[in-house]
């Protein structure tokens, strides 16, 4: 399986949120601001902690991710996620981590390092795959230290068609146990992501990930509940969320169809965000989606969409 190039709390005991000392200027609407999201000195933080990603605000802030993070902060966002973090130079990782610390922002997930686009075939149980996985977990610990993160995305890989599903599940559980033995002493959590990208994927539904997490039995193994993928694979986002809630470590957002911001598809994110908030989750929700509109107007429309979806209080 080729890991897709994502467009991409902490846990409940993970990254801290800035809840005081922020400016609460309200958004100003003008003819020059058709989306109605401009603010004088910084917009108030959202009710939930949505995490932006590299490229999301480049039309306003330029190509420098650091400047994009600062722009996002001014618009009320208090977190980021970065699927490509493991591929960044170490000095850049450290600079991003330092910027987040200074702003009081949280770091969401980064994707498991050391695997690139290679197949991560934990379901086949082969020793070389397990060894590669363990090595990637060791790398993840070092990256997490530099960026003050506690969350790493893990995808077990492809379904193996010549092995019974129970055997494959056992192989994945045993491999993940070895990985959590590396992560747990450092407080780093792998979040297993069920995906909908192609029919070859081993891990496709939250209940499947739930069973694996229960079998592994480690605080360093949780579910990444990506609502875009849940909607594509099975729907029932809220009831399914409730069934597996005690093993969810992270959420990701994307409307369907199209994988853009809330309000561009069929998912009622305002209701979902209210439900997540009322259940007590205060970690990061990764904005792992594209932008429906182009340029600055598209970015402003995205911010407005989040203000609307977040207005459940």
CSV table of N, CA, C and O in Angstrom, one decimal, residues 96-191:
chain,number,residue,atom,x,y,z
A,96,UNK,N,10.0,24.6,14.3
A,96,UNK,CA,8.5,24.5,14.4
A,96,UNK,C,8.1,24.2,15.9
A,96,UNK,O,7.2,24.9,16.4
A,97,UNK,N,8.8,23.3,16.5
A,97,UNK,CA,8.5,23.0,17.9
A,97,UNK,C,8.6,24.3,18.8
A,97,UNK,O,7.8,24.5,19.7
A,98,UNK,N,9.7,25.0,18.6
A,98,UNK,CA,9.9,26.2,19.4
A,98,UNK,C,8.9,27.3,19.1
A,98,UNK,O,8.4,28.0,20.1
A,99,UNK,N,8.4,27.4,17.9
A,99,UNK,CA,7.4,28.4,17.5
A,99,UNK,C,6.1,28.0,18.2
A,99,UNK,O,5.4,28.9,18.8
A,100,UNK,N,5.7,26.7,18.2
A,100,UNK,CA,4.5,26.3,18.8
A,100,UNK,C,4.6,26.6,20.3
A,100,UNK,O,3.6,27.0,20.9
A,101,UNK,N,5.7,26.3,20.9
A,101,UNK,CA,5.9,26.6,22.4
A,101,UNK,C,5.7,28.0,22.7
A,101,UNK,O,5.0,28.4,23.7
A,102,UNK,N,6.3,28.9,21.9
A,102,UNK,CA,6.2,30.3,22.2
A,102,UNK,C,4.8,30.9,22.0
A,102,UNK,O,4.3,31.7,22.8
A,103,UNK,N,4.0,30.3,21.1
A,103,UNK,CA,2.7,30.7,20.9
A,103,UNK,C,1.7,30.0,21.8
A,103,UNK,O,0.5,30.4,21.9
A,104,UNK,N,2.1,29.0,22.5
A,104,UNK,CA,1.2,28.2,23.3
A,104,UNK,C,0.3,27.3,22.5
A,104,UNK,O,-0.9,27.1,22.8
A,105,UNK,N,0.8,26.8,21.3
A,105,UNK,CA,0.0,26.0,20.4
A,105,UNK,C,0.3,24.5,20.6
A,105,UNK,O,1.5,24.2,21.0
A,106,UNK,N,-0.6,23.7,20.3
A,106,UNK,CA,-0.4,22.2,20.4
A,106,UNK,C,0.0,21.6,19.1
A,106,UNK,O,-0.3,22.1,18.0
A,107,UNK,N,0.8,20.5,19.2
A,107,UNK,CA,1.2,19.8,18.0
A,107,UNK,C,0.3,18.5,17.9
A,107,UNK,O,0.3,17.8,18.9
A,108,UNK,N,-0.3,18.3,16.8
A,108,UNK,CA,-1.1,17.1,16.6
A,108,UNK,C,-0.2,16.0,16.1
A,108,UNK,O,0.9,15.8,16.5
A,109,UNK,N,-0.8,15.2,15.1
A,109,UNK,CA,0.0,14.0,14.6
A,109,UNK,C,1.0,14.4,13.6
A,109,UNK,O,1.0,15.4,12.9
A,110,UNK,N,2.0,13.5,13.5
A,110,UNK,CA,2.9,13.4,12.4
A,110,UNK,C,2.9,11.9,12.0
A,110,UNK,O,2.6,11.1,12.8
A,111,UNK,N,3.2,11.7,10.7
A,111,UNK,CA,3.1,10.3,10.2
A,111,UNK,C,4.3,9.5,10.6
A,111,UNK,O,5.5,10.0,10.6
A,112,UNK,N,4.1,8.3,10.9
A,112,UNK,CA,5.2,7.3,11.3
A,112,UNK,C,6.4,7.5,10.3
A,112,UNK,O,6.3,7.4,9.1
A,113,UNK,N,7.6,7.8,10.9
A,113,UNK,CA,8.8,8.0,10.1
A,113,UNK,C,9.4,6.7,9.6
A,113,UNK,O,9.2,5.6,10.0
A,114,UNK,N,10.3,6.9,8.6
A,114,UNK,CA,11.2,5.9,8.1
A,114,UNK,C,10.6,4.9,7.1
A,114,UNK,O,11.2,4.0,6.7
A,115,UNK,N,9.3,5.1,6.8
A,115,UNK,CA,8.7,4.2,5.9
A,115,UNK,C,8.4,4.8,4.5
A,115,UNK,O,8.3,4.1,3.5
A,116,UNK,N,8.3,6.1,4.4
A,116,UNK,CA,8.0,6.8,3.1
A,116,UNK,C,6.8,6.2,2.4
A,116,UNK,O,5.8,5.9,3.0
A,117,UNK,N,7.0,5.9,1.2
A,117,UNK,CA,5.9,5.3,0.4
A,117,UNK,C,6.0,3.7,0.3
A,117,UNK,O,5.3,3.1,-0.5
A,118,UNK,N,6.9,3.2,1.1
A,118,UNK,CA,7.0,1.7,1.1
A,118,UNK,C,5.8,1.1,1.8
A,118,UNK,O,5.2,1.6,2.6
A,119,UNK,N,5.6,-0.2,1.5
A,119,UNK,CA,4.5,-0.9,2.1
A,119,UNK,C,4.9,-1.2,3.6
A,119,UNK,O,6.0,-1.7,3.8
A,120,UNK,N,4.0,-1.0,4.4
A,120,UNK,CA,4.1,-1.3,5.9
A,120,UNK,C,3.3,-2.5,6.1
A,120,UNK,O,2.1,-2.4,6.5
A,121,UNK,N,3.8,-3.7,5.9
A,121,UNK,CA,3.0,-4.9,5.9
A,121,UNK,C,3.1,-5.7,7.2
A,121,UNK,O,3.6,-6.8,7.3
A,122,UNK,N,2.5,-5.1,8.2
A,122,UNK,CA,2.5,-5.8,9.5
A,122,UNK,C,1.6,-7.0,9.5
A,122,UNK,O,1.8,-7.9,10.3
A,123,UNK,N,0.6,-7.0,8.7
A,123,UNK,CA,-0.3,-8.2,8.7
A,123,UNK,C,0.3,-9.5,8.2
A,123,UNK,O,-0.2,-10.5,8.5
A,124,UNK,N,1.4,-9.4,7.5
A,124,UNK,CA,2.0,-10.7,7.0
A,124,UNK,C,2.9,-11.3,8.1
A,124,UNK,O,3.3,-12.5,7.9
A,125,UNK,N,3.2,-10.6,9.1
A,125,UNK,CA,4.0,-11.2,10.2
A,125,UNK,C,5.4,-11.5,10.0
A,125,UNK,O,6.1,-12.1,10.8
A,126,UNK,N,6.0,-11.0,8.9
A,126,UNK,CA,7.4,-11.3,8.5
A,126,UNK,C,8.3,-10.5,9.4
A,126,UNK,O,8.0,-9.3,9.7
A,127,UNK,N,9.4,-11.1,9.8
A,127,UNK,CA,10.3,-10.4,10.7
A,127,UNK,C,10.9,-9.1,10.2
A,127,UNK,O,11.1,-8.2,11.0
A,128,UNK,N,11.2,-9.0,8.9
A,128,UNK,CA,11.8,-7.8,8.4
A,128,UNK,C,10.8,-6.6,8.5
A,128,UNK,O,11.2,-5.5,8.7
A,129,UNK,N,9.5,-6.9,8.3
A,129,UNK,CA,8.5,-5.9,8.4
A,129,UNK,C,8.4,-5.4,9.9
A,129,UNK,O,8.3,-4.2,10.2
A,130,UNK,N,8.5,-6.3,10.8
A,130,UNK,CA,8.4,-6.0,12.2
A,130,UNK,C,9.6,-5.2,12.6
A,130,UNK,O,9.5,-4.2,13.4
A,131,UNK,N,10.8,-5.6,12.2
A,131,UNK,CA,12.0,-4.8,12.5
A,131,UNK,C,12.0,-3.4,11.9
A,131,UNK,O,12.4,-2.5,12.6
A,132,UNK,N,11.5,-3.3,10.7
A,132,UNK,CA,11.4,-1.9,10.2
A,132,UNK,C,10.4,-1.1,11.0
A,132,UNK,O,10.7,0.1,11.2
A,133,UNK,N,9.4,-1.7,11.4
A,133,UNK,CA,8.4,-1.0,12.2
A,133,UNK,C,9.0,-0.5,13.5
A,133,UNK,O,8.8,0.6,14.0
A,134,UNK,N,9.7,-1.4,14.2
A,134,UNK,CA,10.3,-1.0,15.5
A,134,UNK,C,11.3,0.1,15.3
A,134,UNK,O,11.4,1.1,16.1
A,135,UNK,N,12.1,0.1,14.2
A,135,UNK,CA,13.0,1.1,13.9
A,135,UNK,C,12.3,2.5,13.7
A,135,UNK,O,12.8,3.5,14.2
A,136,UNK,N,11.2,2.4,13.0
A,136,UNK,CA,10.4,3.7,12.8
A,136,UNK,C,9.9,4.2,14.1
A,136,UNK,O,9.8,5.4,14.3
A,137,UNK,N,9.5,3.3,15.0
A,137,UNK,CA,9.0,3.8,16.3
A,137,UNK,C,10.1,4.5,17.1
A,137,UNK,O,9.9,5.5,17.8
A,138,UNK,N,11.4,4.0,17.0
A,138,UNK,CA,12.5,4.6,17.7
A,138,UNK,C,12.7,6.0,17.1
A,138,UNK,O,13.0,7.0,17.8
A,139,UNK,N,12.6,6.1,15.8
A,139,UNK,CA,12.8,7.4,15.1
A,139,UNK,C,11.6,8.4,15.6
A,139,UNK,O,11.9,9.6,15.8
A,140,UNK,N,10.4,7.9,15.7
A,140,UNK,CA,9.3,8.7,16.1
A,140,UNK,C,9.5,9.3,17.5
A,140,UNK,O,9.2,10.5,17.7
A,141,UNK,N,10.2,8.6,18.4
A,141,UNK,CA,10.4,9.1,19.7
A,141,UNK,C,11.3,10.4,19.6
A,141,UNK,O,11.1,11.4,20.3
A,142,UNK,N,12.3,10.3,18.8
A,142,UNK,CA,13.3,11.4,18.7
A,142,UNK,C,12.6,12.6,18.0
A,142,UNK,O,12.9,13.8,18.4
A,143,UNK,N,11.8,12.4,17.0
A,143,UNK,CA,11.1,13.5,16.4
A,143,UNK,C,10.1,14.1,17.4
A,143,UNK,O,10.0,15.4,17.5
A,144,UNK,N,9.4,13.3,18.1
A,144,UNK,CA,8.4,13.8,19.1
A,144,UNK,C,9.1,14.7,20.1
A,144,UNK,O,8.5,15.7,20.5
A,145,UNK,N,10.3,14.4,20.5
A,145,UNK,CA,11.0,15.3,21.5
A,145,UNK,C,11.3,16.6,20.9
A,145,UNK,O,11.2,17.7,21.6
A,146,UNK,N,11.7,16.7,19.6
A,146,UNK,CA,12.0,17.9,19.0
A,146,UNK,C,10.8,18.9,18.8
A,146,UNK,O,11.0,20.1,18.8
A,147,UNK,N,9.7,18.3,18.6
A,147,UNK,CA,8.5,19.1,18.3
A,147,UNK,C,7.5,19.1,19.4
A,147,UNK,O,6.4,19.7,19.2
A,148,UNK,N,7.8,18.5,20.5
A,148,UNK,CA,6.9,18.5,21.7
A,148,UNK,C,5.6,17.9,21.3
A,148,UNK,O,4.5,18.4,21.6
A,149,UNK,N,5.7,16.7,20.6
A,149,UNK,CA,4.4,16.0,20.2
A,149,UNK,C,4.3,14.7,21.0
A,149,UNK,O,5.3,14.1,21.4
A,150,UNK,N,3.1,14.2,21.1
A,150,UNK,CA,2.9,12.9,21.7
A,150,UNK,C,2.2,11.9,20.8
A,150,UNK,O,1.8,10.8,21.2
A,151,UNK,N,2.0,12.3,19.5
A,151,UNK,CA,1.1,11.5,18.6
A,151,UNK,C,1.7,11.2,17.3
A,151,UNK,O,2.1,12.1,16.6
A,152,UNK,N,1.7,10.0,16.9
A,152,UNK,CA,2.3,9.5,15.6
A,152,UNK,C,1.3,8.6,14.9
A,152,UNK,O,0.7,7.7,15.5
A,153,UNK,N,1.0,8.9,13.7
A,153,UNK,CA,0.0,8.2,12.9
A,153,UNK,C,0.6,6.9,12.4
A,153,UNK,O,1.7,6.9,11.8
A,154,UNK,N,-0.1,5.8,12.6
A,154,UNK,CA,0.4,4.5,12.1
A,154,UNK,C,-0.6,3.8,11.3
A,154,UNK,O,-1.8,3.7,11.7
A,155,UNK,N,-0.2,3.3,10.1
A,155,UNK,CA,-1.1,2.5,9.2
A,155,UNK,C,-0.5,1.1,9.1
A,155,UNK,O,0.7,1.0,8.7
A,156,UNK,N,-1.2,0.1,9.5
A,156,UNK,CA,-0.6,-1.3,9.5
A,156,UNK,C,-0.2,-1.8,8.1
A,156,UNK,O,0.6,-2.7,8.0
A,157,UNK,N,-0.9,-1.2,7.1
A,157,UNK,CA,-0.5,-1.7,5.7
A,157,UNK,C,-1.6,-2.4,5.0
A,157,UNK,O,-2.8,-2.2,5.3
A,158,UNK,N,-1.3,-3.3,4.1
A,158,UNK,CA,-2.3,-4.0,3.3
A,158,UNK,C,-2.8,-5.3,3.8
A,158,UNK,O,-2.1,-5.9,4.6
A,159,UNK,N,-3.9,-5.6,3.4
A,159,UNK,CA,-4.5,-6.9,3.6
A,159,UNK,C,-3.7,-8.0,2.9
A,159,UNK,O,-3.3,-7.8,1.7
A,160,UNK,N,-3.5,-9.2,3.5
A,160,UNK,CA,-2.7,-10.2,2.9
A,160,UNK,C,-3.7,-11.3,2.5
A,160,UNK,O,-4.3,-12.0,3.3
A,161,UNK,N,-3.9,-11.5,1.2
A,161,UNK,CA,-5.0,-12.3,0.7
A,161,UNK,C,-4.8,-13.9,0.9
A,161,UNK,O,-5.7,-14.6,0.7
A,162,UNK,N,-3.6,-14.3,1.2
A,162,UNK,CA,-3.4,-15.7,1.4
A,162,UNK,C,-3.3,-16.1,2.9
A,162,UNK,O,-2.9,-17.2,3.2
A,163,UNK,N,-3.7,-15.2,3.8
A,163,UNK,CA,-3.7,-15.5,5.2
A,163,UNK,C,-5.1,-15.2,5.8
A,163,UNK,O,-5.8,-14.2,5.4
A,164,UNK,N,-5.6,-16.1,6.6
A,164,UNK,CA,-6.9,-15.8,7.3
A,164,UNK,C,-6.9,-14.5,8.0
A,164,UNK,O,-5.8,-14.1,8.6
A,165,UNK,N,-8.0,-13.8,8.1
A,165,UNK,CA,-8.1,-12.5,8.7
A,165,UNK,C,-7.7,-12.5,10.2
A,165,UNK,O,-7.0,-11.6,10.7
A,166,UNK,N,-8.0,-13.6,10.9
A,166,UNK,CA,-7.6,-13.7,12.3
A,166,UNK,C,-6.1,-13.8,12.5
A,166,UNK,O,-5.6,-13.2,13.4
A,167,UNK,N,-5.4,-14.5,11.6
A,167,UNK,CA,-4.0,-14.6,11.7
A,167,UNK,C,-3.4,-13.2,11.4
A,167,UNK,O,-2.4,-12.8,12.1
A,168,UNK,N,-3.9,-12.5,10.4
A,168,UNK,CA,-3.4,-11.2,10.1
A,168,UNK,C,-3.6,-10.3,11.3
A,168,UNK,O,-2.7,-9.5,11.6
A,169,UNK,N,-4.7,-10.3,11.9
A,169,UNK,CA,-5.0,-9.5,13.1
A,169,UNK,C,-4.0,-9.8,14.2
A,169,UNK,O,-3.5,-8.9,14.8
A,170,UNK,N,-3.8,-11.1,14.4
A,170,UNK,CA,-2.8,-11.5,15.4
A,170,UNK,C,-1.4,-10.9,15.1
A,170,UNK,O,-0.7,-10.5,16.0
A,171,UNK,N,-1.0,-11.0,13.8
A,171,UNK,CA,0.3,-10.4,13.4
A,171,UNK,C,0.4,-8.9,13.7
A,171,UNK,O,1.4,-8.4,14.2
A,172,UNK,N,-0.7,-8.2,13.4
A,172,UNK,CA,-0.7,-6.8,13.6
A,172,UNK,C,-0.6,-6.5,15.1
A,172,UNK,O,0.2,-5.6,15.5
A,173,UNK,N,-1.3,-7.2,15.9
A,173,UNK,CA,-1.3,-7.0,17.4
A,173,UNK,C,0.1,-7.2,17.9
A,173,UNK,O,0.6,-6.4,18.7
A,174,UNK,N,0.7,-8.3,17.5
A,174,UNK,CA,2.0,-8.6,18.0
A,174,UNK,C,3.1,-7.5,17.6
A,174,UNK,O,3.9,-7.2,18.4
A,175,UNK,N,3.0,-7.1,16.4
A,175,UNK,CA,3.9,-6.0,15.9
A,175,UNK,C,3.7,-4.7,16.7
A,175,UNK,O,4.6,-4.1,17.2
A,176,UNK,N,2.4,-4.4,16.9
A,176,UNK,CA,2.1,-3.1,17.6
A,176,UNK,C,2.5,-3.2,19.1
A,176,UNK,O,3.0,-2.2,19.7
A,177,UNK,N,2.4,-4.4,19.7
A,177,UNK,CA,2.9,-4.5,21.1
A,177,UNK,C,4.4,-4.2,21.1
A,177,UNK,O,4.9,-3.6,22.1
A,178,UNK,N,5.2,-4.7,20.2
A,178,UNK,CA,6.6,-4.4,20.1
A,178,UNK,C,6.8,-2.9,20.0
A,178,UNK,O,7.8,-2.3,20.5
A,179,UNK,N,6.0,-2.2,19.1
A,179,UNK,CA,6.1,-0.8,18.9
A,179,UNK,C,5.8,0.0,20.2
A,179,UNK,O,6.5,1.0,20.5
A,180,UNK,N,4.7,-0.4,20.9
A,180,UNK,CA,4.3,0.4,22.1
A,180,UNK,C,5.4,0.2,23.2
A,180,UNK,O,5.5,1.1,24.0
A,181,UNK,N,6.1,-0.9,23.2
A,181,UNK,CA,7.2,-1.0,24.2
A,181,UNK,C,8.3,0.0,24.0
A,181,UNK,O,8.9,0.4,25.0
A,182,UNK,N,8.4,0.5,22.7
A,182,UNK,CA,9.4,1.6,22.5
A,182,UNK,C,8.8,2.9,22.8
A,182,UNK,O,9.5,3.8,23.4
A,183,UNK,N,7.5,3.1,22.5
A,183,UNK,CA,6.9,4.5,22.7
A,183,UNK,C,6.5,4.8,24.1
A,183,UNK,O,6.6,5.9,24.6
A,184,UNK,N,5.9,3.8,24.8
A,184,UNK,CA,5.3,4.0,26.1
A,184,UNK,C,6.2,4.7,27.1
A,184,UNK,O,5.7,5.6,27.8
A,185,UNK,N,7.5,4.3,27.3
A,185,UNK,CA,8.3,5.0,28.3
A,185,UNK,C,8.5,6.5,28.0
A,185,UNK,O,8.8,7.2,29.0
A,186,UNK,N,8.2,6.9,26.8
A,186,UNK,CA,8.4,8.3,26.5
A,186,UNK,C,7.0,9.1,26.4
A,186,UNK,O,7.0,10.2,26.0
A,187,UNK,N,6.0,8.4,26.7
A,187,UNK,CA,4.7,9.0,26.6
A,187,UNK,C,4.2,9.3,25.2
A,187,UNK,O,3.2,10.1,25.0
A,188,UNK,N,4.8,8.6,24.2
A,188,UNK,CA,4.3,8.8,22.8
A,188,UNK,C,3.3,7.8,22.5
A,188,UNK,O,3.3,6.6,22.9
A,189,UNK,N,2.3,8.2,21.7
A,189,UNK,CA,1.1,7.4,21.4
A,189,UNK,C,1.0,7.2,19.9
A,189,UNK,O,0.9,8.2,19.1
A,190,UNK,N,0.9,6.0,19.5
A,190,UNK,CA,0.6,5.7,18.1
A,190,UNK,C,-0.9,5.7,17.9
A,190,UNK,O,-1.6,5.1,18.8
A,191,UNK,N,-1.4,6.4,16.9
A,191,UNK,CA,-2.8,6.3,16.7
A,191,UNK,C,-3.1,5.6,15.4
A,191,UNK,O,-2.5,6.0,14.3
